[in-house]
CSV table of C-alpha atoms in Angstrom, one decimal:
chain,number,residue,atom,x,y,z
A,1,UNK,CA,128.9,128.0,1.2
A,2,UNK,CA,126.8,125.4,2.2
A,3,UNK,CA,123.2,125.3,-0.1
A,4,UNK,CA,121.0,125.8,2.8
A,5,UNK,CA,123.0,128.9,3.6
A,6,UNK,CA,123.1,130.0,-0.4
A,7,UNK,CA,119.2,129.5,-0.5
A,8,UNK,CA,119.0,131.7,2.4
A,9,UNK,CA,121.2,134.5,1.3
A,10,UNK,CA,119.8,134.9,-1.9
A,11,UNK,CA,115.8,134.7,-0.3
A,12,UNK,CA,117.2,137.8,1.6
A,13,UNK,CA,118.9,139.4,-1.0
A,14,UNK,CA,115.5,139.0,-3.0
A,15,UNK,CA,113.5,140.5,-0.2
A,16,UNK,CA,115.8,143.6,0.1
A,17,UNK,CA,115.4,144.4,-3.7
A,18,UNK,CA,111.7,144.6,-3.0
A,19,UNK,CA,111.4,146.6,0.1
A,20,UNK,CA,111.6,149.8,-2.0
A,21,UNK,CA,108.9,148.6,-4.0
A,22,UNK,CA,107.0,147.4,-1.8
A,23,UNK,CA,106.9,150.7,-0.1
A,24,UNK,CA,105.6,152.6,-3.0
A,25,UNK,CA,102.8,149.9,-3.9
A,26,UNK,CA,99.0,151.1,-3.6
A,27,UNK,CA,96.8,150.0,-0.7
A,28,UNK,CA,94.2,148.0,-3.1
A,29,UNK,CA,90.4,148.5,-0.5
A,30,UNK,CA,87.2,146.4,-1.5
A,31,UNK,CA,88.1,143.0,-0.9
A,32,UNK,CA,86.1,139.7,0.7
A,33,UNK,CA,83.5,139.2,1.8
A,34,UNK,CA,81.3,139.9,-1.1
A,35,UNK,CA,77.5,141.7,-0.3
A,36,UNK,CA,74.8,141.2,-2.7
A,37,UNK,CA,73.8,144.6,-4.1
A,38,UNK,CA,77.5,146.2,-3.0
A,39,UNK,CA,79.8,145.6,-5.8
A,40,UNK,CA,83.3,146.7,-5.4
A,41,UNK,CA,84.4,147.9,-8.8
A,42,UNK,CA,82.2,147.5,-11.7
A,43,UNK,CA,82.4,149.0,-15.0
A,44,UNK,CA,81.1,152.5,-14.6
A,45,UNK,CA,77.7,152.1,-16.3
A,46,UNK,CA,77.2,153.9,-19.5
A,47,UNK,CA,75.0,157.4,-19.8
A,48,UNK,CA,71.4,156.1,-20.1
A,49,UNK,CA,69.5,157.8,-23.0
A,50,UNK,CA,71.0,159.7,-26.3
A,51,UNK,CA,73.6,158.5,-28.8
A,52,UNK,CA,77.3,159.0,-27.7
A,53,UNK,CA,78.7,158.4,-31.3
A,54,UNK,CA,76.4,157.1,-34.0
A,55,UNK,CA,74.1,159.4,-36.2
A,56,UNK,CA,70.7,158.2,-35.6
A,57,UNK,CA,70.8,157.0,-38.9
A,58,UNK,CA,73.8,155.3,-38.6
A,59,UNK,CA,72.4,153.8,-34.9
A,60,UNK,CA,68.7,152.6,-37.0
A,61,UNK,CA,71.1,150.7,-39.3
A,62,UNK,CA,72.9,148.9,-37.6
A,63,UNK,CA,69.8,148.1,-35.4
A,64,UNK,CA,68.3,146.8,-38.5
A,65,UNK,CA,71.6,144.8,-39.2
A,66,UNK,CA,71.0,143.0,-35.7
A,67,UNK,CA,67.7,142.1,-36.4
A,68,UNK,CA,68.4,140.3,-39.0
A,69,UNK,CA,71.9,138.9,-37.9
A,70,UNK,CA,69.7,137.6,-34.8
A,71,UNK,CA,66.2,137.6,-35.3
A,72,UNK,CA,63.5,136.7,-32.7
A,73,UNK,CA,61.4,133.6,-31.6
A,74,UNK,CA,60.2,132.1,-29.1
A,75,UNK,CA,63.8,131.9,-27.2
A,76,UNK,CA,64.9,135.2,-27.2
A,77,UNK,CA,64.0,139.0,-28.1
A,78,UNK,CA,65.7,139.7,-31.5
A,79,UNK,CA,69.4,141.8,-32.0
A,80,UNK,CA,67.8,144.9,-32.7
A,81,UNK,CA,65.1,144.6,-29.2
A,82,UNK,CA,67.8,143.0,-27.0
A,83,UNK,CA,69.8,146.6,-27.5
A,84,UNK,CA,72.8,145.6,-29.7
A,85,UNK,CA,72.9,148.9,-31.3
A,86,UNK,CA,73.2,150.4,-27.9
A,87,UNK,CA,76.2,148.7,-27.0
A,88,UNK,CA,77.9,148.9,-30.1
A,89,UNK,CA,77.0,152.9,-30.0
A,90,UNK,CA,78.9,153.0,-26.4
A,91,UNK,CA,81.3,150.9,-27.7
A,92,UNK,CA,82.3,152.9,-30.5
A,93,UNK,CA,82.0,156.2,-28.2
A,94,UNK,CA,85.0,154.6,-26.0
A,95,UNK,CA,89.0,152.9,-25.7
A,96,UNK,CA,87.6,150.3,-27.9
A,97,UNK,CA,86.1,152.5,-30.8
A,98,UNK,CA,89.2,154.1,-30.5
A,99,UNK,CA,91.8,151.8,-31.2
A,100,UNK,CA,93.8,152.5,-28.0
A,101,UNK,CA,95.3,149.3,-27.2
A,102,UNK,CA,96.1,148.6,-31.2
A,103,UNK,CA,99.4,149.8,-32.6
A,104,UNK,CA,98.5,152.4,-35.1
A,105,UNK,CA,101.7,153.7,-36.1
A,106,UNK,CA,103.3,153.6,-39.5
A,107,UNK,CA,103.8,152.0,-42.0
A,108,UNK,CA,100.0,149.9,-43.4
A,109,UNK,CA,100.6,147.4,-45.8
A,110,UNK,CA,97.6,144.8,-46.9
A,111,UNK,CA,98.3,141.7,-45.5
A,112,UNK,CA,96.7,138.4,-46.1
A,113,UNK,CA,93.7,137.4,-45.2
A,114,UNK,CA,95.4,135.0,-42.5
A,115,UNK,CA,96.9,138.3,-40.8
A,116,UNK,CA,93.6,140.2,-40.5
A,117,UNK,CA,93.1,143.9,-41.1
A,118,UNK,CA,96.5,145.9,-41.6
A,119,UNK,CA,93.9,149.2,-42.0
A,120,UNK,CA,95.2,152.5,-39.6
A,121,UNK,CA,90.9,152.7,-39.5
A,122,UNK,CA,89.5,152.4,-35.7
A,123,UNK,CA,86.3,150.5,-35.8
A,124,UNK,CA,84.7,154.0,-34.7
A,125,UNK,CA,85.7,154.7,-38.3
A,126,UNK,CA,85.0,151.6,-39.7
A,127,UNK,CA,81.8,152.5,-38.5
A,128,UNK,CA,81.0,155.8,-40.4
A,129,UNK,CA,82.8,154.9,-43.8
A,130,UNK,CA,81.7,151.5,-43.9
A,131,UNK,CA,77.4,152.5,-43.1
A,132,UNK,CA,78.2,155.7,-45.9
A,133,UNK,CA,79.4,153.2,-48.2
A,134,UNK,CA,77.0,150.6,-47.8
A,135,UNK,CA,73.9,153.4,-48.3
A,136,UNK,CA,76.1,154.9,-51.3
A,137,UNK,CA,76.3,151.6,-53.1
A,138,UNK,CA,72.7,150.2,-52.2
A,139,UNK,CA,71.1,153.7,-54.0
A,140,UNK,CA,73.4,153.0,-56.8
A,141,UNK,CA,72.0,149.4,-57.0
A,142,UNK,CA,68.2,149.4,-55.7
A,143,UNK,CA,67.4,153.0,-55.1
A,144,UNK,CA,67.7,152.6,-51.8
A,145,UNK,CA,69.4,152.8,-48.5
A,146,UNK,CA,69.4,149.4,-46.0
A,147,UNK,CA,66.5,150.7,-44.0
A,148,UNK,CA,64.2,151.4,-46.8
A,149,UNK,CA,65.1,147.4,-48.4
A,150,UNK,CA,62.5,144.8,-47.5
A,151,UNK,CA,64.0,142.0,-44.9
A,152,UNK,CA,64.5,139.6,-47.5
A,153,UNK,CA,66.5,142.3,-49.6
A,154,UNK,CA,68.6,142.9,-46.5
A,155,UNK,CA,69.5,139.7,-46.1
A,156,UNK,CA,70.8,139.6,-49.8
A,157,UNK,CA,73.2,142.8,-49.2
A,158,UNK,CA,74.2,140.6,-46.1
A,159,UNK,CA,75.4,137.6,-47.3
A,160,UNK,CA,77.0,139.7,-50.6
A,161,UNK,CA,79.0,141.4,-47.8
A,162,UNK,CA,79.9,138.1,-46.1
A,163,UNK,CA,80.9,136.4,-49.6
A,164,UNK,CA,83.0,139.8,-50.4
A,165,UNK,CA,80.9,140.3,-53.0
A,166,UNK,CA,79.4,144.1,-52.9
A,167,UNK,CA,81.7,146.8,-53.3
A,168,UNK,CA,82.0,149.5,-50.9
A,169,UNK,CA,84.4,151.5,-52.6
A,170,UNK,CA,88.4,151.8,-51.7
A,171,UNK,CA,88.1,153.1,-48.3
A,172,UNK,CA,86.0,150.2,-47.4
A,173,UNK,CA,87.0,146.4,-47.1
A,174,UNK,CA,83.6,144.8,-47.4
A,175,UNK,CA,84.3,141.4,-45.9
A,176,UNK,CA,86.1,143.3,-42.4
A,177,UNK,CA,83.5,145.9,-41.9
A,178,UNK,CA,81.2,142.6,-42.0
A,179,UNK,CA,82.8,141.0,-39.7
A,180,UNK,CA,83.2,143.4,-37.8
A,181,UNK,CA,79.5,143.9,-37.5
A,182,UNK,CA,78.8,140.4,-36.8
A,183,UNK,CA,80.7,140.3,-33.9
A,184,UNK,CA,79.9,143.4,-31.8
A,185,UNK,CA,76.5,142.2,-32.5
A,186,UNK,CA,77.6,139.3,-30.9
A,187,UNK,CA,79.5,140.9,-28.0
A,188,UNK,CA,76.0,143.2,-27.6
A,189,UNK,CA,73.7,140.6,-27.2
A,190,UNK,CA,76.0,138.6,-25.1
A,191,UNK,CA,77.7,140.9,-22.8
A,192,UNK,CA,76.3,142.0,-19.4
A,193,UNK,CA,73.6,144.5,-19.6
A,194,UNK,CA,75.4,146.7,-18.1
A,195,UNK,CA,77.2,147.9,-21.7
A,196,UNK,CA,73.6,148.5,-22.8
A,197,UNK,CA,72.8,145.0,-24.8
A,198,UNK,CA,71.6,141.7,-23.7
A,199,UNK,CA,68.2,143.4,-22.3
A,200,UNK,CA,66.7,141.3,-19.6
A,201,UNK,CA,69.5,139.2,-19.8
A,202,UNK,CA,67.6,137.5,-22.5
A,203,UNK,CA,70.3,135.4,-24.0
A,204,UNK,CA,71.7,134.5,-20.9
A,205,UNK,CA,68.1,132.8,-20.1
A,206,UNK,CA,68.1,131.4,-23.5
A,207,UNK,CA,71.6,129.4,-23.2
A,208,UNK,CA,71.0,128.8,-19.6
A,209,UNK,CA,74.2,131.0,-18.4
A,210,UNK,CA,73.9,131.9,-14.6
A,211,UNK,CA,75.7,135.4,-15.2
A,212,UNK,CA,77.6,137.4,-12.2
A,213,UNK,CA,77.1,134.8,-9.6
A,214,UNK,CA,79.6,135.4,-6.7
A,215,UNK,CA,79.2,131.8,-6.3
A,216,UNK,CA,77.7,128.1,-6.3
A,217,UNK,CA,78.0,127.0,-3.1
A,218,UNK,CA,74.4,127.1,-2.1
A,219,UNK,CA,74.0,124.4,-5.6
A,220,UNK,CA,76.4,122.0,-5.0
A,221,UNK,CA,74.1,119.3,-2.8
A,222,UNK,CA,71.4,119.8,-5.8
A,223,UNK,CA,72.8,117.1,-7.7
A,224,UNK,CA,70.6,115.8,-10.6
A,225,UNK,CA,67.8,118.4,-10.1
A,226,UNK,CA,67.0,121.3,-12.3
A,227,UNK,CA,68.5,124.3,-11.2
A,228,UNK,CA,66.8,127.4,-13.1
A,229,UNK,CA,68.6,129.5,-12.0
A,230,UNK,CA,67.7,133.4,-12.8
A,231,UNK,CA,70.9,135.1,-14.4
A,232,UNK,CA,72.2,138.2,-12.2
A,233,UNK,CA,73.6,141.3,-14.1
A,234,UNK,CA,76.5,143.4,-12.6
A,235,UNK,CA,73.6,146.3,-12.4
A,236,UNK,CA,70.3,145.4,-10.1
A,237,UNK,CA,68.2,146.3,-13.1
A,238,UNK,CA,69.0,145.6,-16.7
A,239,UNK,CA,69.1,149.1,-19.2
């Protein structure tokens, strides 16, 4: 068989295989061209008011934790006002708080530090043993839980967490659960506002990050000049 005739047998061969799948396949609707205000398929936004996993205690300390992981000046609201409690509380509430795209099954060995958490905890439960342990072992040490310790005391117990050097008890690796913190505070005050952080999209004004622009087409003659452009949120108005 002559290769021109091979290459044609086998692209029809390959196109037969695929005709049943092809006729099962889903009709995917919402496509170009993209309306301002008319988004397609956003994230469903979360419930606005209440608490969908955190005690309100548990919610007041980590808001406390953000303030001082991010405090505020004249760039940017703080952690704790930009609403990274509120998007680690939905967090927490949903797939991610729930582990359900980590393999959870059998058998948990401690690994090294290199291979990361080999805990069966979600970080839903990360959440509620690691806050218990903290306010267990700061009454133990000052009397105290973390809201009732000054700023400058909080920021001790902080960076004794990042060094590994406050106990939490067995349930509780200190070091994770601080890392953990850090970065949903991160992902809060980062994310789109839809997930409830990042009010007024204030650090995407502060690092000069354009947001959910469709596109730049309208900016690409303005060479050289200042742009300021105002960030655009997946939701018309920010939580």
């Amino acid at each position: 068989m002559k290769r021109r005739e091979f290459l044609t047998s086998i692209t029809a061969l390959g196109v037969a295989s695929t005709i049943p799948t092809l006729a099962q396949a889903d009709v995917v609707n919402g496509g170009q061209p993209w309306e301002p205000g008319k988004i397609q398929t956003p994230p469903a936004p979360p419930r606005k008011g209440g608490l969908q996993y955190l005690t309100q205690h548990e919610f007041d300390t980590v808001g406390a934790i953000a303030e001082r992981f991010i405090p505020a000046d004249e760039t940017s609201l703080s952690g704790k006002e930009a609403g990274c409690a509120i998007f680690i509380d939905r967090q927490l509430a949903g797939d991610y708080g729930n582990a359900v795209a980590i393999y959870r099954l059998g058998k948990f060995v401690k690994g090294t530090p290199e291979q990361g958490s080999q805990s069966s905890l979600t970080p839903a439960q990360r959440y509620r043993l690691g806050i218990a342990a903290l306010d267990n072992a700061l009454k133990q040490q000052y009397g105290k839980d973390f809201l009732a310790l000054s700023g400058d005391q909080q920021d001790e117990v902080l960076t004794a967490m990042e060094n590994n050097r406050l106990d939490l008890g067995e349930e509780v690796e200190t070091k994770v659960f601080f890392e953990l913190l850090l970065q949903n505070v991160r992902e809060g005050f980062l994310a789109d506002p839809i997930y409830g952080g990042n009010k007024d999209m204030t650090s995407w004004k502060m690092i000069g990050f354009p947001g959910a622009r469709y596109d730049f087409r309208d900016l690409l003659p303005k060479k050289g000049q200042k742009l300021n452009i105002i960030p655009t949120s997946l939701i018309d108005n920010t939580l």
